[in-house]
């Protein structure tokens, strides 16, 4: 499913040699794939709008509350 996609590390990754980063990839089908580098075979797949909502709620401290 996500073979051949180009994974990109988060700019907030520590940049060290360890596997401590979040990576994401996009596909032509407008899907966004997220994974942790220490478990590359496990990933989440979503679309841009729900991901944007999740990130907004995290940034505003409203994760887990109803809007």
PDB file of C-alpha atoms in Angstrom:
ATOM      1  CA  UNK A   1       0.000   0.000   0.000  1.00  0.00           C
ATOM      2  CA  UNK A   2       2.664   2.562   0.940  1.00  0.00           C
ATOM      3  CA  UNK A   3       5.619   0.872  -0.710  1.00  0.00           C
ATOM      4  CA  UNK A   4       7.551   3.212  -2.943  1.00  0.00           C
ATOM      5  CA  UNK A   5       6.344   6.383  -1.226  1.00  0.00           C
ATOM      6  CA  UNK A   6       8.902   8.941  -0.087  1.00  0.00           C
ATOM      7  CA  UNK A   7       8.819   9.356   3.690  1.00  0.00           C
ATOM      8  CA  UNK A   8       9.786  12.745   5.125  1.00  0.00           C
ATOM      9  CA  UNK A   9      10.911  13.337   8.702  1.00  0.00           C
ATOM     10  CA  UNK A  10       9.272  15.941  10.866  1.00  0.00           C
ATOM     11  CA  UNK A  11      11.207  19.171  11.306  1.00  0.00           C
ATOM     12  CA  UNK A  12      10.784  18.628  15.050  1.00  0.00           C
ATOM     13  CA  UNK A  13      12.749  15.353  14.987  1.00  0.00           C
ATOM     14  CA  UNK A  14      15.902  15.421  17.074  1.00  0.00           C
ATOM     15  CA  UNK A  15      18.139  14.874  14.045  1.00  0.00           C
ATOM     16  CA  UNK A  16      20.213  12.242  15.811  1.00  0.00           C
ATOM     17  CA  UNK A  17      21.063   8.774  14.655  1.00  0.00           C
ATOM     18  CA  UNK A  18      18.234   7.174  16.622  1.00  0.00           C
ATOM     19  CA  UNK A  19      14.764   6.323  15.465  1.00  0.00           C
ATOM     20  CA  UNK A  20      12.928   9.061  17.335  1.00  0.00           C
ATOM     21  CA  UNK A  21      10.988  10.854  14.668  1.00  0.00           C
ATOM     22  CA  UNK A  22       7.601  11.101  13.066  1.00  0.00           C
ATOM     23  CA  UNK A  23       7.566  10.653   9.316  1.00  0.00           C
ATOM     24  CA  UNK A  24       4.890  11.386   6.751  1.00  0.00           C
ATOM     25  CA  UNK A  25       4.276  10.640   3.104  1.00  0.00           C
ATOM     26  CA  UNK A  26       1.600  11.642   0.630  1.00  0.00           C
ATOM     27  CA  UNK A  27       0.211   9.761  -2.325  1.00  0.00           C
ATOM     28  CA  UNK A  28      -1.473  10.795  -5.551  1.00  0.00           C
ATOM     29  CA  UNK A  29      -4.773   9.631  -4.057  1.00  0.00           C
ATOM     30  CA  UNK A  30      -4.641  12.631  -1.661  1.00  0.00           C
ATOM     31  CA  UNK A  31      -3.836  10.375   1.282  1.00  0.00           C
ATOM     32  CA  UNK A  32      -1.443  11.255   4.091  1.00  0.00           C
ATOM     33  CA  UNK A  33       0.481   8.430   5.774  1.00  0.00           C
ATOM     34  CA  UNK A  34       2.051   8.879   9.218  1.00  0.00           C
ATOM     35  CA  UNK A  35       4.466   6.590  11.043  1.00  0.00           C
ATOM     36  CA  UNK A  36       7.115   6.540  13.747  1.00  0.00           C
ATOM     37  CA  UNK A  37      10.555   5.674  12.449  1.00  0.00           C
ATOM     38  CA  UNK A  38      11.090   3.056  15.155  1.00  0.00           C
ATOM     39  CA  UNK A  39       8.032   1.106  13.900  1.00  0.00           C
ATOM     40  CA  UNK A  40       7.996   1.738  10.134  1.00  0.00           C
ATOM     41  CA  UNK A  41       5.589  -1.099   9.328  1.00  0.00           C
ATOM     42  CA  UNK A  42       2.851   0.480  11.470  1.00  0.00           C
ATOM     43  CA  UNK A  43       1.285   3.596  10.037  1.00  0.00           C
ATOM     44  CA  UNK A  44      -1.882   5.667  10.016  1.00  0.00           C
ATOM     45  CA  UNK A  45      -3.582   6.834   6.849  1.00  0.00           C
ATOM     46  CA  UNK A  46      -5.852   9.863   6.640  1.00  0.00           C
ATOM     47  CA  UNK A  47      -6.727  12.756   4.366  1.00  0.00           C
ATOM     48  CA  UNK A  48      -5.528  16.366   4.718  1.00  0.00           C
ATOM     49  CA  UNK A  49      -8.673  17.853   6.322  1.00  0.00           C
ATOM     50  CA  UNK A  50      -8.951  15.507   9.342  1.00  0.00           C
ATOM     51  CA  UNK A  51      -5.189  15.763   9.869  1.00  0.00           C
ATOM     52  CA  UNK A  52      -5.395  19.570   9.816  1.00  0.00           C
ATOM     53  CA  UNK A  53      -8.195  19.450  12.404  1.00  0.00           C
ATOM     54  CA  UNK A  54      -6.163  17.135  14.637  1.00  0.00           C
ATOM     55  CA  UNK A  55      -3.106  19.384  14.444  1.00  0.00           C
ATOM     56  CA  UNK A  56      -5.215  22.470  15.141  1.00  0.00           C
ATOM     57  CA  UNK A  57      -6.688  20.875  18.259  1.00  0.00           C
ATOM     58  CA  UNK A  58      -3.256  19.807  19.460  1.00  0.00           C
ATOM     59  CA  UNK A  59      -1.795  23.294  18.910  1.00  0.00           C
ATOM     60  CA  UNK A  60      -4.673  25.054  20.668  1.00  0.00           C
ATOM     61  CA  UNK A  61      -4.743  22.629  23.591  1.00  0.00           C
ATOM     62  CA  UNK A  62      -8.271  21.509  22.753  1.00  0.00           C
ATOM     63  CA  UNK A  63      -7.491  17.864  22.018  1.00  0.00           C
ATOM     64  CA  UNK A  64     -10.136  15.729  23.685  1.00  0.00           C
ATOM     65  CA  UNK A  65     -12.715  18.525  23.979  1.00  0.00           C
ATOM     66  CA  UNK A  66     -15.705  19.100  21.772  1.00  0.00           C
ATOM     67  CA  UNK A  67     -15.579  22.187  19.574  1.00  0.00           C
TER      68      UNK A  67
END
